[in-house]
Short mmCIF file of C-alpha atoms in Angstrom, two decimals:
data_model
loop_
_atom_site.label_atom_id
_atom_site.label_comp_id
_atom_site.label_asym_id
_atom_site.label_seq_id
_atom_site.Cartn_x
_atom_site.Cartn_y
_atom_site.Cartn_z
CA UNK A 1 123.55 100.57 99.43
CA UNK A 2 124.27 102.08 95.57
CA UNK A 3 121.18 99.88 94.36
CA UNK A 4 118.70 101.63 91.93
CA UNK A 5 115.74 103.22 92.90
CA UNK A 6 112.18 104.29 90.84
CA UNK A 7 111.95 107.46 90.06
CA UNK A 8 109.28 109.38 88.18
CA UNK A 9 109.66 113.25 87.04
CA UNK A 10 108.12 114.77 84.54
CA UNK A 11 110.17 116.71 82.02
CA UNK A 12 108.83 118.95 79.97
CA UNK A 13 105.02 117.53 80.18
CA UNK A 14 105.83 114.43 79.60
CA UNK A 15 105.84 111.67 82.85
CA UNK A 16 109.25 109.84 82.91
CA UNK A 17 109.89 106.76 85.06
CA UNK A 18 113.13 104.98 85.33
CA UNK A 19 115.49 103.67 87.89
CA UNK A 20 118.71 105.38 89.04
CA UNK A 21 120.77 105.32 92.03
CA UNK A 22 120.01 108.58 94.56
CA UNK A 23 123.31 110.14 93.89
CA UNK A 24 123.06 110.60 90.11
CA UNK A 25 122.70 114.33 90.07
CA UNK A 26 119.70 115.60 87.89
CA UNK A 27 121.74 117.03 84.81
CA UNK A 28 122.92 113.38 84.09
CA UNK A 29 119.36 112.40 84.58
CA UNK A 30 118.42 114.78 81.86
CA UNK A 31 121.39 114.46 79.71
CA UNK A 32 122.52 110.77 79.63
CA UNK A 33 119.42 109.00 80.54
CA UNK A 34 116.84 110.87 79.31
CA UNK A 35 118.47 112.68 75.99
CA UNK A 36 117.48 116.08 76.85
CA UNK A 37 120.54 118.00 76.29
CA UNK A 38 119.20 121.56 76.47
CA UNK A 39 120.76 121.97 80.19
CA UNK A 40 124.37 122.08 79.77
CA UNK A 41 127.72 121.11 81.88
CA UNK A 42 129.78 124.28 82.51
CA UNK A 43 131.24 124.38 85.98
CA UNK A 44 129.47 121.46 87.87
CA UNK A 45 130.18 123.74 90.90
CA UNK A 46 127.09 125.51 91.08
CA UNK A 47 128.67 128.53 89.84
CA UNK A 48 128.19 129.00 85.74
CA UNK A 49 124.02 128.45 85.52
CA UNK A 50 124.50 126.39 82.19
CA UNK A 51 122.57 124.46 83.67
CA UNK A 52 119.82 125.93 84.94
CA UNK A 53 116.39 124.45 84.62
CA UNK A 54 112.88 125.73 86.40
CA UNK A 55 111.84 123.01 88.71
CA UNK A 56 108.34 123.48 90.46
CA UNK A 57 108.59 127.23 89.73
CA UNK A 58 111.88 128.00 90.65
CA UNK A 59 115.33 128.06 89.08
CA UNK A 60 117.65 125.10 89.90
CA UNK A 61 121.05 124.59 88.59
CA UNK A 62 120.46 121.06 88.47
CA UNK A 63 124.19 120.04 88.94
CA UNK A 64 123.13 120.80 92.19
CA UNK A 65 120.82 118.55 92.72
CA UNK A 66 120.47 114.88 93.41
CA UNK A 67 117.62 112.37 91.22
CA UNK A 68 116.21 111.45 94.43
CA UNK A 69 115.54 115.30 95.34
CA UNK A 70 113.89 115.40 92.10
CA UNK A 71 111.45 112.68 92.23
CA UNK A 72 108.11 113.65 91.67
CA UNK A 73 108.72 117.26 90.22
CA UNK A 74 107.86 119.05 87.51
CA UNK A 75 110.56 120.15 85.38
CA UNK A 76 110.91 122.74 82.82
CA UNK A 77 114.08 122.46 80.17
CA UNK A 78 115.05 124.92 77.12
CA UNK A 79 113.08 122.10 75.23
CA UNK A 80 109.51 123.10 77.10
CA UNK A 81 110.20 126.71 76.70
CA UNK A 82 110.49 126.98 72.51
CA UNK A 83 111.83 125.35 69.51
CA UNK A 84 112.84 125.72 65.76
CA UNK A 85 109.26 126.49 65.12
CA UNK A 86 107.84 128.34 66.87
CA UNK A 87 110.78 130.45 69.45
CA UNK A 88 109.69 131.58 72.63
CA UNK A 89 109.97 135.30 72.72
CA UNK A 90 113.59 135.27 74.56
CA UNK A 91 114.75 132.99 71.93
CA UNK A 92 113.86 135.04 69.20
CA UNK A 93 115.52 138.31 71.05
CA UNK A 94 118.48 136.67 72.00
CA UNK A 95 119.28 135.73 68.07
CA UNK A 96 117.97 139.33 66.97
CA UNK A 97 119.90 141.18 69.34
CA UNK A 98 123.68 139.03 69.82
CA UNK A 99 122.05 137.95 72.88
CA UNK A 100 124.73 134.76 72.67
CA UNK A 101 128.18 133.97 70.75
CA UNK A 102 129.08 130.42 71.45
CA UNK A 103 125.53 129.47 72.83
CA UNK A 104 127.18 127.16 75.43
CA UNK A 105 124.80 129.11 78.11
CA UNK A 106 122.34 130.27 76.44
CA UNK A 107 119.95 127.19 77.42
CA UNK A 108 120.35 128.23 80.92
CA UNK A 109 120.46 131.85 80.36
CA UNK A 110 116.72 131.52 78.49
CA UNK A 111 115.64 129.02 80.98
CA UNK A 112 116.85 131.65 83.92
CA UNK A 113 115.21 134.60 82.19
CA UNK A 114 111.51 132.94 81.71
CA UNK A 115 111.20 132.85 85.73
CA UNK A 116 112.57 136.58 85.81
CA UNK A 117 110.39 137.93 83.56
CA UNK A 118 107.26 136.18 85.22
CA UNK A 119 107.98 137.34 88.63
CA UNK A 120 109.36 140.77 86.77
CA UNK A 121 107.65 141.49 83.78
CA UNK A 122 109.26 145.02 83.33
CA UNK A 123 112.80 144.54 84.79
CA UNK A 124 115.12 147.68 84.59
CA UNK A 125 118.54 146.74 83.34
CA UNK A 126 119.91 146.78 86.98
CA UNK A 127 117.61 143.82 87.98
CA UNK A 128 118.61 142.22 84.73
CA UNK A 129 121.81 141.95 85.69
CA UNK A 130 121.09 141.03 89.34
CA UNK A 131 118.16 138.85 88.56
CA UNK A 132 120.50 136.52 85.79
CA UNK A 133 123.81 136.89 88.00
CA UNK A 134 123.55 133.17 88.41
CA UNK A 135 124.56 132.95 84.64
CA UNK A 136 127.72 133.17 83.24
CA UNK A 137 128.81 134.26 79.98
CA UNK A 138 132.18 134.09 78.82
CA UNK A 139 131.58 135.67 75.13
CA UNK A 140 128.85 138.38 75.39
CA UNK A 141 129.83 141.05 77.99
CA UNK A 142 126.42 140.67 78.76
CA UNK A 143 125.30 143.95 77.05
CA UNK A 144 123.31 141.87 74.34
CA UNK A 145 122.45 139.36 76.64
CA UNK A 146 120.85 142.66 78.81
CA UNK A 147 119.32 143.78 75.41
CA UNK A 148 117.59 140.63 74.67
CA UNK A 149 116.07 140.31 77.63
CA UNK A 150 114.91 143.49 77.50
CA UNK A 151 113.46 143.66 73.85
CA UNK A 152 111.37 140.24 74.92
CA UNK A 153 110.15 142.02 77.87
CA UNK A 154 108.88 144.62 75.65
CA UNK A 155 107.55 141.84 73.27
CA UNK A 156 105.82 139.73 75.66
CA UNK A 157 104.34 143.00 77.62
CA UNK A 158 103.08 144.11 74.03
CA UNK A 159 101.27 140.55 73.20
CA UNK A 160 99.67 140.37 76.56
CA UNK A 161 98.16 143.65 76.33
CA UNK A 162 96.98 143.11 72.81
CA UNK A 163 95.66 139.60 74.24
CA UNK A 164 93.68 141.70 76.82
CA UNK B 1 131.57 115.15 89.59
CA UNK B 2 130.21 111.90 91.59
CA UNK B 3 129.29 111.96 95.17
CA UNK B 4 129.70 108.34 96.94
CA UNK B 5 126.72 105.93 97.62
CA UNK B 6 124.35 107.28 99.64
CA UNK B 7 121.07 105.43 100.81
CA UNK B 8 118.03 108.47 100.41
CA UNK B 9 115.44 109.21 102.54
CA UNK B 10 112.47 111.46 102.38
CA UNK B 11 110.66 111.28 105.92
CA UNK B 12 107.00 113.17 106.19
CA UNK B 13 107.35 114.19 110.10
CA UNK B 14 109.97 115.27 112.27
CA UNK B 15 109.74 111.97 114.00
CA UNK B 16 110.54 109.93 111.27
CA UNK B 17 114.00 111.97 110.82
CA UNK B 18 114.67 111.73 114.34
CA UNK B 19 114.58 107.91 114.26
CA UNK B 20 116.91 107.79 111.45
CA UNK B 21 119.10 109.85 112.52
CA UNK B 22 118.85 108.12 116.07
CA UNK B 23 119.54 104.81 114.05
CA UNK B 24 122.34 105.67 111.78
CA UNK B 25 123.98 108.14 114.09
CA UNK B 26 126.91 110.21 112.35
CA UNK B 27 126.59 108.13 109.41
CA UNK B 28 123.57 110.22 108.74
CA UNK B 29 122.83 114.25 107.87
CA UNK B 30 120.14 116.04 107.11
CA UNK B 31 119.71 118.30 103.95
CA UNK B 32 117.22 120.98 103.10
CA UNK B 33 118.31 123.08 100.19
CA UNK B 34 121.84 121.34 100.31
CA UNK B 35 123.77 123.89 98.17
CA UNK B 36 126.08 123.52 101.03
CA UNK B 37 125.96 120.25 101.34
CA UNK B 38 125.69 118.95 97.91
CA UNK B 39 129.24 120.30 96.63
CA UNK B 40 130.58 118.95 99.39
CA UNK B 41 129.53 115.67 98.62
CA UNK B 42 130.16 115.97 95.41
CA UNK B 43 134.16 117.07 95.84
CA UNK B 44 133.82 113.68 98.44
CA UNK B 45 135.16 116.09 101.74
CA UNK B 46 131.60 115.07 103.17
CA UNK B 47 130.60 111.29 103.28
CA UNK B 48 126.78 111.01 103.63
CA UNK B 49 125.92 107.40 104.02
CA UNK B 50 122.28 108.14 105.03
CA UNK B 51 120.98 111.66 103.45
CA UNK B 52 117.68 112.33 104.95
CA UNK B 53 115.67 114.93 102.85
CA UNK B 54 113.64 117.39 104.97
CA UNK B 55 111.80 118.70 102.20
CA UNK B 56 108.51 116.43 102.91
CA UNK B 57 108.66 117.29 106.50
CA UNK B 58 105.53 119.87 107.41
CA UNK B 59 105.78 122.82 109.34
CA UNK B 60 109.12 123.99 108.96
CA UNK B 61 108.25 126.72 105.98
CA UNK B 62 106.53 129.16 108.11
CA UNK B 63 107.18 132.72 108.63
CA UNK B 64 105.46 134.15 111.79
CA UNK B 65 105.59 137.91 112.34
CA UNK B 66 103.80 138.89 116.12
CA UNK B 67 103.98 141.99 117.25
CA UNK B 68 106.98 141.41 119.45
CA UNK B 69 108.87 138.77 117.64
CA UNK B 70 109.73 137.07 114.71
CA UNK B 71 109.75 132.81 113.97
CA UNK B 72 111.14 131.63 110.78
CA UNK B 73 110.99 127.97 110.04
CA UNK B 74 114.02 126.30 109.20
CA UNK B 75 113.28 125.69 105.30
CA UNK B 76 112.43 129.14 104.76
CA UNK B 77 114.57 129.80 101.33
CA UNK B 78 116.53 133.08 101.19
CA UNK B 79 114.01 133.60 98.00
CA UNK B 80 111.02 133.51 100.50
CA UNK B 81 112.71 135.73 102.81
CA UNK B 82 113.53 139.23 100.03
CA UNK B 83 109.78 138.35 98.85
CA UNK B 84 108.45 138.52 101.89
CA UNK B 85 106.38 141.71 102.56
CA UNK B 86 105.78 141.20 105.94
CA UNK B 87 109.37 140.80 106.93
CA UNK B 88 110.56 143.52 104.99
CA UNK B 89 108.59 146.16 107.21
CA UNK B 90 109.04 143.77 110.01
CA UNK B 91 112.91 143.15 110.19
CA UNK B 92 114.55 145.01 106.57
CA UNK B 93 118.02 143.51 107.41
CA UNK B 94 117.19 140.26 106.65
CA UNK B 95 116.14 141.12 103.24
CA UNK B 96 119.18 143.55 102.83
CA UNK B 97 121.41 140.38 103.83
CA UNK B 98 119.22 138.16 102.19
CA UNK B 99 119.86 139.50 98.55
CA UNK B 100 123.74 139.69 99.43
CA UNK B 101 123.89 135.63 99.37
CA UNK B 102 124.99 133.56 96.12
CA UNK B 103 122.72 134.19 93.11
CA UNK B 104 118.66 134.03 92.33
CA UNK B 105 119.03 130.41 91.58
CA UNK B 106 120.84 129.86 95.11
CA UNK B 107 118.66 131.69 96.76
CA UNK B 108 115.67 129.39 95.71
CA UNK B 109 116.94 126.28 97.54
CA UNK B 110 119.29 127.69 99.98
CA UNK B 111 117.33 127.82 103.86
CA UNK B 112 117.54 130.08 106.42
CA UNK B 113 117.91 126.53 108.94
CA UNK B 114 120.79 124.80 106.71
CA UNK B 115 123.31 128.57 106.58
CA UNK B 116 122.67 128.93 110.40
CA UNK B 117 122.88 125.18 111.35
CA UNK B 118 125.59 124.51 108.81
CA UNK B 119 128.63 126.62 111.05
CA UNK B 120 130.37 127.75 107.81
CA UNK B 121 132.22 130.81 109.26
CA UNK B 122 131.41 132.47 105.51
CA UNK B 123 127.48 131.66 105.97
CA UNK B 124 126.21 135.73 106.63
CA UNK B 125 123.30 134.36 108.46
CA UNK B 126 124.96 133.17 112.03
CA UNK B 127 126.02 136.57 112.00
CA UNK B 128 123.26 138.59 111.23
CA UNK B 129 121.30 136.14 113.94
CA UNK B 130 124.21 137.01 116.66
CA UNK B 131 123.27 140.48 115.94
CA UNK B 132 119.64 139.98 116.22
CA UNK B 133 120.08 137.69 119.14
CA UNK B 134 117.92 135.28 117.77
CA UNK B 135 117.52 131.95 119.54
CA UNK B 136 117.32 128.73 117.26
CA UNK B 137 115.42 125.94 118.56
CA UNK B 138 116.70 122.53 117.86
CA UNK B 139 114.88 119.19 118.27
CA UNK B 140 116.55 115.93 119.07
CA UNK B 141 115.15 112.60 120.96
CA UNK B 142 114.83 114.28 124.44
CA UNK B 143 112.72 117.28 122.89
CA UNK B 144 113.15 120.80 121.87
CA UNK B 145 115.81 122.93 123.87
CA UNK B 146 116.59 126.75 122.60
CA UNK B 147 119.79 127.81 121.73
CA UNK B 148 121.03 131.36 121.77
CA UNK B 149 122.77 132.29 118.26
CA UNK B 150 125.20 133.94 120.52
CA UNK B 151 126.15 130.69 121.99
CA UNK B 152 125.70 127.94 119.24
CA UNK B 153 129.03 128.83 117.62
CA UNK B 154 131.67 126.53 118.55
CA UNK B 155 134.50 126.49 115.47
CA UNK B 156 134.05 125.83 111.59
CA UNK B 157 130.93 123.19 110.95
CA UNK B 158 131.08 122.69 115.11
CA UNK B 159 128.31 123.85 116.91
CA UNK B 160 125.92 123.27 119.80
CA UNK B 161 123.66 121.07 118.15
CA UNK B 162 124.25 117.81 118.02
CA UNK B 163 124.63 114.53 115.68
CA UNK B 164 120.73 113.42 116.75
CA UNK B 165 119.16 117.00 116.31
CA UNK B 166 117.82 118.95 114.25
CA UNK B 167 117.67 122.58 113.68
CA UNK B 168 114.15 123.57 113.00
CA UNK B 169 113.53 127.21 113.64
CA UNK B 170 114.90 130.79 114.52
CA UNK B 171 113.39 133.56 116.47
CA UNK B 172 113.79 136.87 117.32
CA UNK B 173 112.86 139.94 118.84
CA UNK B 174 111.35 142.75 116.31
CA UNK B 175 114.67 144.63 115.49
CA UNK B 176 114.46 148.32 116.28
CA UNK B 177 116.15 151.10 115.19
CA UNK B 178 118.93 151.27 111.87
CA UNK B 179 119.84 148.46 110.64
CA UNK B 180 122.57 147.40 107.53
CA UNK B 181 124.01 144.55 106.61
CA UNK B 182 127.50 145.53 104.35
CA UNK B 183 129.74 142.90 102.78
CA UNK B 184 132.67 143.04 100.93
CA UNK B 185 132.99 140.35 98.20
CA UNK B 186 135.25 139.63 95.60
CA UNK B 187 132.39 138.84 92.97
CA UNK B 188 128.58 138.17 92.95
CA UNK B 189 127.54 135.36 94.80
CA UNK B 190 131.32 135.17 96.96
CA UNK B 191 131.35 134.37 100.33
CA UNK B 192 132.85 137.40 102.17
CA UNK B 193 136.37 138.72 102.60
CA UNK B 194 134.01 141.01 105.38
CA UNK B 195 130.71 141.37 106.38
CA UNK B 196 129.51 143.67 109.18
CA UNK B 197 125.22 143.10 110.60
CA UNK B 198 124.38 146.08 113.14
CA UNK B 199 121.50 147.34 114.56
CA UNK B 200 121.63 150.57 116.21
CA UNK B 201 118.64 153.16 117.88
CA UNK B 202 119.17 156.97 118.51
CA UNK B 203 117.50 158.39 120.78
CA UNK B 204 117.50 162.83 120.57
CA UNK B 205 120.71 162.34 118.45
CA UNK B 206 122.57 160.15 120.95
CA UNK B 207 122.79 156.27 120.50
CA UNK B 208 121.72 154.71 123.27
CA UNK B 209 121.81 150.90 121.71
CA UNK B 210 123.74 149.22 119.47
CA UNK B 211 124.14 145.70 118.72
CA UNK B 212 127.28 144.12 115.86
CA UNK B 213 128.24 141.05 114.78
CA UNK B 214 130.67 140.19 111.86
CA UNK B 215 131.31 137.35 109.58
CA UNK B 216 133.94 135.22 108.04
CA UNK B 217 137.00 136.94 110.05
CA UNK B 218 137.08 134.20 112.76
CA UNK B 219 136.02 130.67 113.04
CA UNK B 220 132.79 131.73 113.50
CA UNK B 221 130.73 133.99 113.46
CA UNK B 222 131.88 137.16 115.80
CA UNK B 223 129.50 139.24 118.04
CA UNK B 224 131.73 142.26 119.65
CA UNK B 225 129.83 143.65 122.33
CA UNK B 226 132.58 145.95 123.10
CA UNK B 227 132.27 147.01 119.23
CA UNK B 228 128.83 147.94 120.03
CA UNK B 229 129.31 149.50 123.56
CA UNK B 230 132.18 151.99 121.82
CA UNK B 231 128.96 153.74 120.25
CA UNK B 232 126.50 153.98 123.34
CA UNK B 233 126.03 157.65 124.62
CA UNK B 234 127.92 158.82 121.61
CA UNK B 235 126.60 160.79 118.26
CA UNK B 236 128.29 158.00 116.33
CA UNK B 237 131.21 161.06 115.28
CA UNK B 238 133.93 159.67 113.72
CA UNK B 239 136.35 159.47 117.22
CA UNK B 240 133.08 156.98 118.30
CA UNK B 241 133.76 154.93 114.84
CA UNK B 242 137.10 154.80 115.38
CA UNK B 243 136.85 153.44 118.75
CA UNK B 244 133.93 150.91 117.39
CA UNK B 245 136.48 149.86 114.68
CA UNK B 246 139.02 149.10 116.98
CA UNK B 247 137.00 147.41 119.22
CA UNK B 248 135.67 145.03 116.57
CA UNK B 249 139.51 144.56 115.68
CA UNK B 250 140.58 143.30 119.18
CA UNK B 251 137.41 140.50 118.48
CA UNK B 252 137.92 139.22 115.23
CA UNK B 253 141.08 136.35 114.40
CA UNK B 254 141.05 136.52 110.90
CA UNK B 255 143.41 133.62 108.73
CA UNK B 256 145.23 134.13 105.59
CA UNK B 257 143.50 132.42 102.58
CA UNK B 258 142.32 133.19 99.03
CA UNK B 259 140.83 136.13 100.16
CA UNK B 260 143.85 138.26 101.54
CA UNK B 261 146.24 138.12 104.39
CA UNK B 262 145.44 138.87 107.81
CA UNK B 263 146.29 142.58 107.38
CA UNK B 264 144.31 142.96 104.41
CA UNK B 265 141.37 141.63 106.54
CA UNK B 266 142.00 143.85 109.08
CA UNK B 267 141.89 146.91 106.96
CA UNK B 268 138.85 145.13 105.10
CA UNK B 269 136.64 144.64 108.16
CA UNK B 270 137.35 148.16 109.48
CA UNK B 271 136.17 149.84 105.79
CA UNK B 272 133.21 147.55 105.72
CA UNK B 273 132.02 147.89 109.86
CA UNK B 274 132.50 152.21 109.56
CA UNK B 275 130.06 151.68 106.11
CA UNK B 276 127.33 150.06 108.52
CA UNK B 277 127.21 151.40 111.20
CA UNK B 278 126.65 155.06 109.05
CA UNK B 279 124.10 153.70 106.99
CA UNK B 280 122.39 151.88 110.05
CA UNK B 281 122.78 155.60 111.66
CA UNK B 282 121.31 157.00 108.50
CA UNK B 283 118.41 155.09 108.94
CA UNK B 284 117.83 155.29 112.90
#
């Protein structure tokens, strides 16, 4: 009954096959088995959002979900959203503006925010708040966290209409 | 956190999750967005030798709005439901109760078929269906048979549907009149300490319907007709509140827990019914 099945996600762009056993749930997939530690443990009760990753569109605290779910999805991590070189817009606010202290959820925080501001590219700081209350930070107060968001709003809203 | 052994499957028609689940019996369980589910498994207080995933099976995403009734397939996500455009002309409590479940990322995998089939007592939907009087339809290996939502509530996670079926839709009839759905929570994405659905329709300043269920106070879901008759033929003044409130009192059984004691409840309920029915007044 535990034996291993074959699973294939792709993470990031990049097609991963393996075998696992159907109950592994998909933050061990992408911590321990697959090295991407972006998506962190915080609660493992569904509760905390660290982590949060955007699977076929949609955020998933992926504590929450089992390998088997997963298999054949499309999954986004902190990783696929920016890096060291070249910082997605929310990165960049969220170290400009305090958006994080310990950084323990900013991973999911970022992750969390990319789908908000695509669905709401000019969120008032009411659906801020609303739209990331699946996230929980324990340094912040969430007033820079709010801020960030906000100044990459402006900053993404700003490129795309130069772009156009 | 590690759930025990399961064995997976992900059938692509109905009939292949009726065979399983004809095969393995209790052993087996369906899940659709399983944020029920999951942490349950997870804390090991549900044992889910054969977890059949729903999400391949067709036909059970669809939202049908006619222009006397309402059909909402059983995976339809809470998310799909406050997007909706349709449904929030159609029926705007369901959005209104919608966005008063869990958190964004909940509300993404969380379906409208697993909080009704489910029988949580702190899932808002049973109650907001009682209200409505929807009717779920459940499928099993002698067919479909319809269930009123006034009648499928049996006690916590026991309800009319049994081991072999499956929950696959809800209907209703277009809601009329004001509407609100009010809960009172202790923090975002709580279940609730209270949580009052009503409809209501005035008619020259009189109401001459009125329909209220509440949730989490009782095993189950609770729809007080007598809550609901209080108000008919009244202006909804406060002595026809009052008599609503205490109505809805004599129905509900709440238990001491986390949330409060029973008194607390009491009072809670009372606060959060009199803050419904007003704004579903306001808006008849």
């Amino acid at each position: 009954m535990t034996k291993k099945q074959h699973y294939t996600i792709t993470v990031n762009g990049k097609q991963e096959e393996f075998l696992a056993e159907p109950r592994e749930l998909l933050i061990y997939t992408l911590r321990e088995r697959l090295n991407i530690t972006g998506p962190h443990i915080g609660c493992e009760t569904s509760h905390c959002g660290a982590c949060t990753v955007t699977i076929d569109g949609k955020s998933v605290k992926s504590c929450t979900m089992f390998v088997a779910q997963a298999d054949g999805k499309e999954i986004t991590t902190i990783e696929g959203i920016g890096g060291p070189d070249a910082l997605h817009p929310l990165q960049a606010a969220f170290k400009e503006h305090h958006g994080l202290q310990c950084g323990y959820c900013t991973p999911g925080m970022i992750t969390r925010a990319t789908k908000l501001l695509e669905e709401n590219p000019n969120p008032t700081e009411e659906e801020i708040r609303f739209g990331m209350a699946g996230n929980i930070c324990r340094c912040t107060g969430y007033q820079n966290i709010v801020k960030s968001i906000q100044a990459a709003a402006a900053e993404m809203n700003a490129a795309k209409e130069a772009a156009e | 956190m590690i759930p025990a052994a399961f064995e997976y499957h992900r059938p692509k028609d109905m009939a292949g999750v009726l065979s399983i689940l004809a095969e393995h019996g209790d052993d087996a369980r369906v899940v659709a967005g399983g944020h029920s589910l999951i942490p349950m498994m997870k804390l090991r207080m549900a044992d889910v030798p054969h977890l059949i995933d729903l999400q391949d099976v067709g036909g059970l995403s669809g939202i049908e709005i006619s222009t006397d009734s309402i059909r909402l397939g059983a995976m339809v996500t809470q998310h799909d439901l406050i997007n909706h455009a349709g449904l929030e002309e159609a029926a705007p409590i369901l959005r209104e109760a919608a966005l008063q479940i869990a958190d964004p990322q909940v509300r993404y995998m969380g379906t409208i078929g697993g909080n009704v089939a489910n029988g949580d007592p702190g899932n808002d939907m049973p109650g907001l269906m009682q209200c409505l009087d929807a009717t779920f339809t459940v499928v099993g290996p002698d067919g479909e048979r319809q269930v009123p939502a006034r009648e499928f509530y049996e006690a916590a996670y026991v309800t009319a549907r049994e081991d072999d079926e499956v929950l696959t839709s809800v209907h209703f009839a277009l809601p009329k009149g004001g509407y609100a759905y009010e809960k009172q929570k202790r923090k975002i994405g709580d279940y609730a300490t209270a949580a009052a659905a009503v409809q209501i329709i005035k008619e020259n300043g009189t109401c001459t319907a009125a329909s209220i269920a509440m949730t989490n106070l009782s095993d189950t879901p609770i729809f007080s007709e007598a809550a609901g008759a209080a108000l008919i033929g009244s202006a909804v003044d406060a002595a026809a509140l009052d008599a609503a409130v205490a109505a809805m009192t004599g129905d509900i059984d709440p238990t001491e827990d986390n949330r409060g004691p029973v008194a607390f409840k009491k009072h809670v309920s009372g606060v959060i019914l009199r803050r419904a029915i007003e704004r579903a007044w306001s808006r008849a």
